[in-house]
Every structure is written in C-alpha cells, then in structure tokens.
C-alpha cells in the first residue's frame, strides 16, 4: 500500500492540566481526529483524556494505552525495561492498524510531547514509516513557574532541567553548577531531592509545585513539604535569583572573620592573610585513590576551582562553591583562586592525578609570583599520579631510574621535546609519557617513537594504559617497534621501558633495580 493512503500520526501536546492551556492548533486537530489515543496509568483514568475530554468528537475511535507497570517492580522476565518495551510495541501494533487503514491518529500527550513524554517512544517507531507531526504543548514547569510568579531565569542565567531520579550526589553537583533549575520526577525521590538541594545550598528559595494549572494546584517552599504527601504530578522550581552571588560580587561583600595566618617565603614574612589556596591531586579516577588528606581538605574549603571534569568529581555539600572552567586556561584559573584567597576564602584548586605532575600546582605558583598575592598562603597536597597508577597495573616498570615527559608542545617548542626524548633514550631511562596525543595533536606520538628508536631496540617493552582506574580501563603491553600511533589518544599514558625492562610469563612488566 502506498504511503499516500495511509493515515497521519500526530502527537499533540495538551499542556499540564488546565484545558484552557491547550493551543488552538492542538484543539483543531483533536476535534477533527477519527482516532484519539492516550496513555493511562495502572488502575487509573487517563489524565490526558480528562484534560482534552471536551474536544474529543463523539464519533472518534478511542484507544486507551494502559501502562502495565508504573514502577521498577514487575514479574516480566525482562524486568521493567522489558515490560515497557513490550508495552510500546503492542501500542504500535494497535495504532498501526488504524494508520494502515487510512485513519489519522492523534495521540494526546500531557505537557509537551518531547519533554519526558511517553509519546516519544511511539513517535520514534512511526516517524520512518508514516507521515508524522508533533504539536508542542505548554510544559508543566512553565505552568509551575507561573504559579509561584517568580522569574525563572534572567539575562545570561543558565537553566538546568533535572530528573529527581539522579543519584543524590550527582543531583547536588548539578544544582550547585547552575543558576536556575527545574526538578521533575518526584514522588518517592523527594527526600533525596530535598537533601541534594540542601547540599547545594539551594534549598532556601526553592518552590514545590503540585498539579500545576489544575484545580488541586498548590505550592509552598520545598523546606515545608511533607515528604509523604508528594504525588507524581509535582515538581520543584529553583529560580535563578536564588543562586549564590558570583565570586566577584562575593569578594566585594563583607566576609566572615577568619583567624589571620602569618605567611613566610624563604624565611621572610610577607604579611598575613585569612585565606589559603590548597592545590590538590584527586588521583587518576577512583574514589579509593583519593588520599585521606585531600578528602579532609575538600570537606573544609569554601570553594573548589578547576577544569570542569575534575571539579565534577568533588562531592557537593552545603556551603561549597564550585568554579569550573575549560581546558588551557590554567593561569587564569589560578588567579581566580588566589583572588578568592585574598578575600579571605579557603580554596581548593583541583587536578587529576597529582597536582604537581603536569597539574595545577605549577600554574598556581606562576600566578602567585605577582606581588599582589604575596600574602596568600599556598599549599600543595599530593595525589596518586597517573604514572603510578599505570605502573602498578602493569607491575613494576618504573622500579628503577625513570623520566616523565609531556608530548604537548603547547608550552614548549617541539624541538625541545625532541632534544629531551633523545637525552632520555641515550641515558637508557624508563620513560613515562603524558599527553601523548589529542584531537589536534595526532602526529607527536609517532614522531616520539621514531626519535626513541634512534637509541632503543624495536623490541623495547612499551605499556599503554588507557582510562586506568575507570570502568573503561585497558592495559596493553607491546613493543616500541609495534607501537601503533593511531591507537593512542589523550586518555592514554605510555611507559617506554629501558633496555633492562622485561615481561614475566604472566605478562607483568618490571624493571630491575640494578644495572649490570
């Protein structure tokens, strides 16, 4: 049958509950539809049908799509995911029969169809087979924001929409990183969501809105909500106006008194400051590789500054301000931390691995050379370095003299890199290579291999560790001659053995402590 005689599938957003919030287009399509479909909860009447009931033609064929389950508990052999996949497939079969017969089908969707809506799963199945359309609707969060009559975002504020089903630490981190937020999917998740708001310092000013735009609508501060009273049709509005003031503004405000610290450099007093910068290494990845000293420091500071992926690894707690930035702005990041310390704050500057090994420690001291920061105390707390982690996974390849180099030529010319590679190779040192490649630097690892082969044999042992300590971890033992530059990326650390480095019968790599 040609597609031009098939029916058209239209998903229509009907808003959050008030029938007067249904758009004119949605009302027109519903009133002319030969087939009206809508979802319904287990043992519940369809909320979508109730909203649009006055618009549904008396002669329309109605298809109620009743969910088999609404929680993760089910006897289906495929679990909740399997039960829902089977349900959507059965819905598709039922609606396809109408479409194949030439009847247009309108599927009612609460709120906006593609905003956490179930209708998207049927749309995904039909869009390559039938003529389809999606009509937007007023989302529930828009009605909730109108109910509390509070601006959600202003000017350059960032709005983040979050499901309350996120793990509490992740939810807290994201709440701390945004100006405004909407939190959906409450119900049983509410206690954890409330706790996350408190940890992020966003509880005050957050509004709970229930059944927005409906006759039963109510709203109140999240702090005043009884957790046992929270239904599914509820959400939380965190207005951008409740976000903490930017750091620059905070530094102009009156800060709490802190006991001054006498600072000395080279035995000479440089004055006093009540702030401090701690430069800390978070280790290569797993929480188990975070040192107790660093954990204690992160639990006490008021600010954490760093490259966004590293800042994201720091658990959010009440009173902690996060300052994430992009890559390659290390000195600017360091100045920001020092400015906070000048204003009396205790700040942690975070790095992956060890902060003193191609990390933020050097950048902080570089920025601190400015006389303006003479009174700021800087301390560096060590962490497990990537070379330690990869070496431990491999065995003991750095058990003897070794060198550590970065192949990045962003801060030094490549000619310097080549000279140092030749010196290391000529000295027969084990070599750990950081930053072996990136999206814009794809040739350096091949060039480095060729330089090393000028002094090393092709059978020199090489270890390639990728994402060591993370779920995607891999470890490859190869040789310098067989090393494939195309297999190396920024997630790798490469260890090139010395002439004495060897591999055991079980595949472990080690370098003898002695030289013969």
XYZ file of C-alpha atoms in Angstrom:
516
model
C 0.000 0.000 0.000
C 1.475 3.383 -0.931
C 2.176 5.808 1.855
C -0.210 8.462 0.473
C -3.291 6.395 1.503
C -2.030 5.731 4.993
C -3.176 7.747 7.946
C -1.138 10.519 9.554
C 0.233 10.113 13.083
C 0.188 13.324 15.136
C 1.396 13.727 18.703
C -0.387 16.650 20.321
C 0.800 18.392 23.471
C -2.187 19.308 25.619
C -0.448 21.153 28.429
C -0.144 20.448 32.150
C -3.815 20.159 33.108
C -5.872 23.285 32.519
C -7.902 22.713 29.312
C -7.599 26.430 28.554
C -3.839 25.930 28.092
C -4.419 23.667 25.073
C -3.216 25.516 21.961
C -5.584 26.422 19.145
C -3.768 24.056 16.782
C -3.985 21.169 19.229
C -7.722 21.797 19.749
C -8.347 21.854 15.988
C -6.517 18.575 15.381
C -8.198 16.807 18.303
C -11.641 17.941 17.144
C -11.078 16.542 13.646
C -9.358 13.266 14.537
C -11.005 9.969 13.596
C -8.829 8.130 16.147
C -7.786 9.519 19.538
C -5.162 7.648 21.576
C -3.992 8.387 25.112
C -1.995 6.763 27.876
C -3.443 5.733 31.230
C -1.805 4.689 34.461
C -2.255 1.340 36.152
C -5.820 1.258 37.592
C -6.198 4.990 36.892
C -8.237 7.070 34.498
C -6.284 8.784 31.753
C -5.163 12.227 32.849
C -4.577 13.186 29.212
C -8.133 12.263 28.236
C -9.561 14.219 31.147
C -7.740 17.369 30.012
C -8.965 17.114 26.404
C -12.346 15.425 27.004
C -14.462 18.362 25.827
C -12.649 18.388 22.453
C -12.870 14.687 21.564
C -15.537 14.046 18.875
C -18.323 11.697 19.897
C -17.734 9.569 16.791
C -13.970 9.261 17.322
C -12.472 5.840 17.947
C -10.631 5.912 21.265
C -7.541 3.835 22.002
C -6.592 3.700 25.683
C -2.939 2.720 26.098
C -2.778 1.468 29.674
C 0.665 1.032 31.200
C 1.403 -2.468 32.530
C 3.538 -1.062 35.351
C 4.494 2.374 36.704
C 7.429 1.448 38.937
C 10.501 -0.712 38.611
C 8.750 -3.713 40.199
C 7.351 -6.259 37.739
C 7.218 -10.005 37.153
C 8.092 -9.576 33.483
C 11.158 -11.723 32.627
C 12.798 -8.676 31.078
C 12.194 -6.552 34.160
C 10.785 -3.019 33.993
C 12.626 -2.207 30.761
C 11.385 -5.383 29.129
C 7.810 -4.802 30.262
C 7.770 -1.261 28.888
C 9.406 -2.226 25.592
C 6.751 -4.910 25.091
C 4.035 -2.396 26.002
C 5.170 0.202 23.484
C 5.461 -2.446 20.798
C 1.883 -3.584 21.444
C 0.718 0.057 21.304
C 2.482 0.477 17.977
C 0.708 -2.593 16.583
C -2.711 -1.286 17.678
C -2.203 2.185 16.237
C -0.581 0.877 13.051
C -3.801 -0.952 12.225
C -5.624 2.390 12.071
C -2.854 4.136 10.140
C -2.630 1.313 7.590
C -6.391 1.553 7.125
C -6.040 5.231 6.231
C -7.296 6.655 9.514
C -5.410 9.586 11.060
C -4.378 9.048 14.679
C -3.912 11.811 17.251
C -2.007 10.797 20.369
C -2.651 13.044 23.375
C 0.445 13.943 25.366
C 0.408 15.787 28.682
C 2.601 18.867 28.839
C 4.943 18.939 25.860
C 5.226 15.660 23.897
C 9.026 15.525 23.725
C 9.705 16.696 27.281
C 9.944 13.479 29.358
C 6.884 12.289 27.432
C 5.896 8.680 26.745
C 4.658 9.642 23.298
C 8.220 9.974 22.001
C 8.637 6.198 22.050
C 5.745 5.717 19.624
C 6.856 8.662 17.519
C 10.297 7.070 17.229
C 8.688 3.874 15.914
C 6.435 5.626 13.389
C 8.486 8.521 12.007
C 10.293 6.396 9.398
C 7.116 4.594 8.288
C 4.236 7.067 8.388
C 3.685 10.768 7.905
C 4.092 12.241 11.396
C 3.851 15.567 13.193
C 4.485 16.816 16.718
C 2.487 19.728 18.105
C 4.182 21.375 21.087
C 2.358 21.984 24.325
C 2.797 24.089 27.452
C 5.210 22.120 29.686
C 4.358 21.589 33.335
C 7.357 23.596 34.523
C 6.073 26.690 32.672
C 2.749 26.425 34.496
C 4.557 25.795 37.800
C 6.756 28.856 37.357
C 3.675 30.956 36.590
C 2.010 29.622 39.736
C 4.780 30.894 42.017
C 5.055 34.127 39.986
C 8.841 34.145 40.257
C 11.179 34.779 37.296
C 12.914 31.533 36.454
C 15.903 32.940 34.527
C 17.186 36.403 33.723
C 19.718 37.644 31.177
C 22.566 35.095 30.988
C 21.256 32.713 33.671
C 21.578 29.023 32.822
C 18.519 26.805 33.306
C 19.025 23.110 34.008
C 16.206 20.573 33.924
C 16.925 17.582 36.145
C 15.151 14.290 36.851
C 14.812 13.636 40.575
C 15.849 10.061 39.871
C 19.511 11.089 39.524
C 21.816 9.849 42.299
C 21.773 12.368 45.134
C 25.471 13.402 44.838
C 25.097 13.978 41.098
C 21.893 15.953 41.594
C 23.566 18.133 44.245
C 26.545 18.820 41.987
C 24.382 19.856 39.062
C 22.232 22.081 41.262
C 25.351 23.824 42.523
C 26.590 24.353 38.975
C 23.544 26.160 37.608
C 21.688 29.411 38.239
C 18.155 28.024 37.827
C 16.726 24.523 37.839
C 13.584 22.512 37.359
C 13.457 19.134 39.094
C 10.967 16.618 37.681
C 10.009 13.072 38.656
C 9.444 13.484 42.369
C 7.174 11.218 44.416
C 9.369 8.746 46.280
C 12.529 10.597 45.202
C 11.546 13.728 47.139
C 13.593 13.100 50.349
C 16.807 12.626 48.337
C 15.998 15.654 46.173
C 15.454 17.819 49.241
C 18.759 16.608 50.678
C 20.525 17.424 47.390
C 19.064 20.932 47.412
C 20.398 21.463 50.929
C 23.849 20.151 49.974
C 23.936 22.515 47.004
C 22.894 25.474 49.137
C 19.728 25.865 47.046
C 17.011 24.802 49.490
C 16.140 28.341 50.503
C 14.099 29.881 47.709
C 13.180 26.551 46.070
C 9.458 26.076 45.438
C 7.444 22.861 45.390
C 4.509 22.946 42.960
C 1.870 20.241 42.827
C -0.623 19.686 39.993
C 0.273 22.953 38.274
C -2.654 24.683 36.494
C -5.159 22.127 37.807
C -7.973 22.827 40.304
C -5.985 20.998 43.023
C -2.876 23.098 42.412
C -0.813 24.034 45.463
C 2.661 25.443 46.013
C 4.868 26.025 49.024
C 8.566 26.235 49.924
C 10.325 22.901 49.490
C 11.561 23.114 53.086
C 7.924 22.991 54.311
C 6.790 19.948 52.291
C 5.741 16.706 53.984
C 7.621 14.013 52.008
C 4.751 11.549 52.415
C 2.390 13.915 50.577
C 4.299 14.233 47.306
C 2.464 12.808 44.256
C 3.817 12.126 40.775
C 2.275 15.320 39.368
C 4.676 17.625 41.162
C 7.966 19.370 40.519
C 10.407 21.810 42.058
C 11.249 25.273 40.758
C 14.648 26.723 41.723
C 14.651 30.327 40.433
C 17.874 31.809 39.138
C 17.511 34.665 41.599
C 18.236 32.189 44.418
C 21.692 31.297 43.101
C 24.650 32.440 45.202
C 26.191 35.706 44.098
C 29.082 35.404 41.624
C 32.520 35.175 43.175
C 33.484 38.703 42.132
C 30.419 40.110 43.847
C 31.029 37.974 46.913
C 34.551 39.345 47.219
C 33.121 42.847 47.413
C 30.751 41.837 50.205
C 31.630 41.647 53.850
C 33.205 38.250 54.527
C 33.146 36.346 57.824
C 36.133 36.904 60.063
C 38.854 34.256 59.841
C 41.951 33.975 62.005
C 44.853 35.519 60.029
C 47.794 33.312 59.053
C 51.366 34.599 59.090
C 52.969 33.738 55.756
C 56.687 33.383 55.114
C 58.673 32.843 51.960
C 62.313 31.986 52.230
C 62.160 32.749 55.937
C 60.906 36.293 55.306
C 57.483 37.371 56.495
C 55.231 38.585 53.691
C 52.355 39.709 55.847
C 49.174 37.924 56.756
C 46.037 36.712 55.040
C 42.986 34.894 56.288
C 42.620 32.949 53.045
C 44.505 29.968 51.682
C 44.914 28.069 48.419
C 45.261 24.293 48.617
C 46.369 22.677 45.366
C 45.214 19.062 45.494
C 45.529 15.955 43.363
C 42.364 13.875 43.022
C 44.141 10.804 41.697
C 43.526 9.214 38.288
C 39.875 8.375 38.862
C 38.570 6.011 41.531
C 37.452 7.421 44.863
C 39.608 4.802 46.539
C 42.700 6.553 45.168
C 41.773 9.854 46.813
C 44.029 10.373 49.828
C 42.529 10.988 53.296
C 44.437 14.280 53.461
C 42.809 15.531 50.256
C 39.376 14.284 51.344
C 39.694 16.233 54.600
C 40.795 19.357 52.754
C 37.851 19.189 50.334
C 35.475 18.819 53.282
C 36.709 22.091 54.788
C 37.235 24.557 51.936
C 34.602 27.018 50.805
C 35.485 26.952 47.103
C 36.743 24.425 44.606
C 38.369 25.681 41.398
C 39.485 23.653 38.399
C 38.955 22.141 34.976
C 35.282 21.152 34.805
C 35.729 17.335 34.686
C 37.872 17.492 37.846
C 35.552 19.877 39.665
C 32.713 17.485 38.834
C 34.474 14.761 40.822
C 34.267 16.746 44.052
C 31.163 15.842 46.113
C 28.818 18.752 46.602
C 27.964 19.808 50.150
C 26.302 22.759 51.773
C 28.484 25.853 51.730
C 30.736 24.703 48.878
C 31.043 26.978 45.829
C 32.202 25.437 42.553
C 34.170 27.319 39.871
C 34.597 25.137 36.800
C 36.345 26.274 33.642
C 37.589 24.909 30.345
C 40.974 23.487 29.458
C 44.122 25.519 28.637
C 43.293 28.429 30.995
C 45.395 27.237 33.908
C 46.941 30.565 34.927
C 43.612 32.415 34.731
C 42.110 29.678 36.884
C 44.971 30.040 39.357
C 44.494 33.823 39.557
C 40.804 33.310 40.286
C 41.671 31.005 43.185
C 44.244 33.472 44.508
C 41.735 36.324 44.282
C 39.289 34.308 46.364
C 42.001 33.646 48.929
C 42.869 37.351 49.046
C 39.248 37.968 50.008
C 39.658 35.621 52.960
C 38.378 32.389 51.452
C 39.841 28.886 51.696
C 40.106 27.482 48.201
C 40.970 24.095 46.739
C 42.424 24.046 43.232
C 41.927 20.537 41.899
C 43.867 18.467 39.381
C 43.548 14.904 38.212
C 46.331 12.580 39.354
C 48.956 14.523 41.286
C 48.696 18.318 41.094
C 52.471 18.641 40.907
C 52.872 16.374 37.862
C 51.702 18.373 34.824
C 48.905 19.672 37.043
C 47.756 22.950 38.541
C 50.466 23.345 41.203
C 52.975 24.977 38.870
C 50.302 27.259 37.374
C 49.306 28.466 40.842
C 52.899 29.320 41.754
C 53.331 31.027 38.380
C 50.321 33.253 39.069
C 51.388 33.773 42.686
C 54.611 35.447 41.535
C 52.503 38.572 41.186
C 53.291 40.787 44.191
C 49.551 41.257 44.728
C 49.391 37.695 46.053
C 52.410 37.910 48.342
C 50.261 37.371 51.417
C 48.386 34.316 50.139
C 49.406 31.005 51.618
C 49.685 28.183 49.046
C 49.969 24.531 49.994
C 50.220 21.530 47.661
C 48.694 18.215 48.741
C 49.932 15.167 46.798
C 47.788 12.675 44.960
C 48.247 9.357 43.175
C 49.733 10.199 39.778
C 48.713 8.592 36.502
C 52.189 7.127 36.045
C 51.926 5.441 39.440
C 48.518 4.011 38.583
C 49.534 2.660 35.170
C 52.814 1.305 36.518
C 51.016 -0.502 39.340
C 48.544 -2.067 36.912
C 51.442 -3.227 34.701
C 53.664 -4.489 37.525
C 56.815 -2.501 38.322
C 58.075 -0.847 35.129
C 59.362 2.238 36.984
C 61.177 0.263 39.646
C 64.469 1.820 38.547
C 65.514 5.262 37.306
C 62.866 6.820 35.114
C 61.886 10.111 33.488
C 58.500 11.740 32.992
C 57.709 13.883 29.942
C 54.729 15.514 28.275
C 54.465 15.442 24.490
C 52.334 18.568 24.470
C 54.079 21.372 22.616
C 51.568 23.994 23.726
C 54.013 25.492 26.247
C 57.331 24.492 24.697
C 58.565 24.053 21.115
C 58.646 20.578 19.634
C 62.406 20.881 19.118
C 62.796 20.936 22.914
C 60.643 17.828 23.198
C 62.798 16.001 20.659
C 66.033 17.008 22.414
C 64.734 15.706 25.722
C 63.492 12.479 24.174
C 66.938 11.830 22.733
C 68.584 12.567 26.085
C 66.268 10.174 27.932
C 66.728 7.479 25.313
C 70.511 7.864 25.313
C 70.571 7.610 29.113
C 68.574 4.352 28.917
C 65.902 5.590 31.324
C 62.394 4.245 31.560
C 60.144 6.968 30.139
C 56.566 7.811 31.165
C 54.808 9.891 28.506
C 51.909 12.175 29.452
C 49.673 13.914 26.893
C 50.765 11.592 24.078
C 48.031 12.757 21.694
C 44.859 14.795 21.395
C 42.302 15.632 18.736
C 44.553 18.402 17.414
C 47.887 16.653 18.114
C 47.914 13.333 16.299
C 51.469 13.179 14.948
C 53.621 13.659 18.053
C 53.462 10.113 19.414
C 54.634 8.739 16.065
C 57.447 11.262 15.919
C 58.425 10.424 19.510
C 58.525 6.711 18.699
C 60.829 7.377 15.761
C 63.157 9.510 17.907
C 63.312 6.827 20.611
C 64.051 4.153 18.009
C 67.236 6.042 17.173
C 68.609 4.789 20.515
C 66.302 1.913 21.547
C 65.770 -1.504 20.010
C 62.391 -2.236 18.379
C 61.727 -4.955 20.998
C 61.851 -2.412 23.855
C 58.858 -3.064 26.110
C 56.056 -0.488 25.974
C 52.987 -0.244 28.248
C 49.893 1.690 27.145
C 47.360 2.424 29.888
C 44.017 3.921 28.914
C 41.467 5.246 31.449
C 43.266 3.365 34.212
C 41.104 3.237 37.321
C 37.862 3.807 35.424
C 35.263 1.400 34.070
C 36.737 1.679 30.550
C 40.242 0.796 31.725
C 42.545 -1.106 29.401
C 46.225 -2.015 29.568
C 48.273 -3.071 26.558
C 51.819 -4.440 26.606
C 53.582 -4.110 23.261
C 56.980 -3.101 21.889
C 58.395 0.138 20.586
C 58.602 -1.285 17.085
C 54.976 -2.471 17.146
C 53.507 0.600 18.851
C 50.637 1.892 16.711
C 50.402 5.698 16.995
C 46.806 5.590 15.749
C 45.811 3.633 18.867
C 46.981 6.394 21.216
C 44.785 9.263 22.391
C 44.587 11.780 25.244
C 43.197 9.150 27.609
C 46.435 7.159 27.381
C 49.629 7.194 29.365
C 52.566 5.446 27.704
C 55.510 3.880 29.548
C 58.546 3.036 27.393
C 60.868 0.622 29.144
C 64.649 0.709 29.440
C 66.882 -1.907 27.824
C 66.616 -3.930 31.039
C 62.801 -3.833 31.296
C 61.285 -7.269 30.898
C 57.953 -9.116 30.838
C 57.152 -12.058 33.124
C 55.481 -15.258 31.994
C 52.185 -13.908 33.268
C 52.500 -10.698 31.256
C 53.618 -8.362 34.032
C 56.228 -5.727 33.264
C 59.117 -4.835 35.564
C 62.463 -3.074 35.504
C 65.333 -4.388 37.698
C 66.711 -2.016 40.300
C 70.283 -2.962 39.416
C 72.420 -2.228 36.341
C 74.878 -4.850 35.094
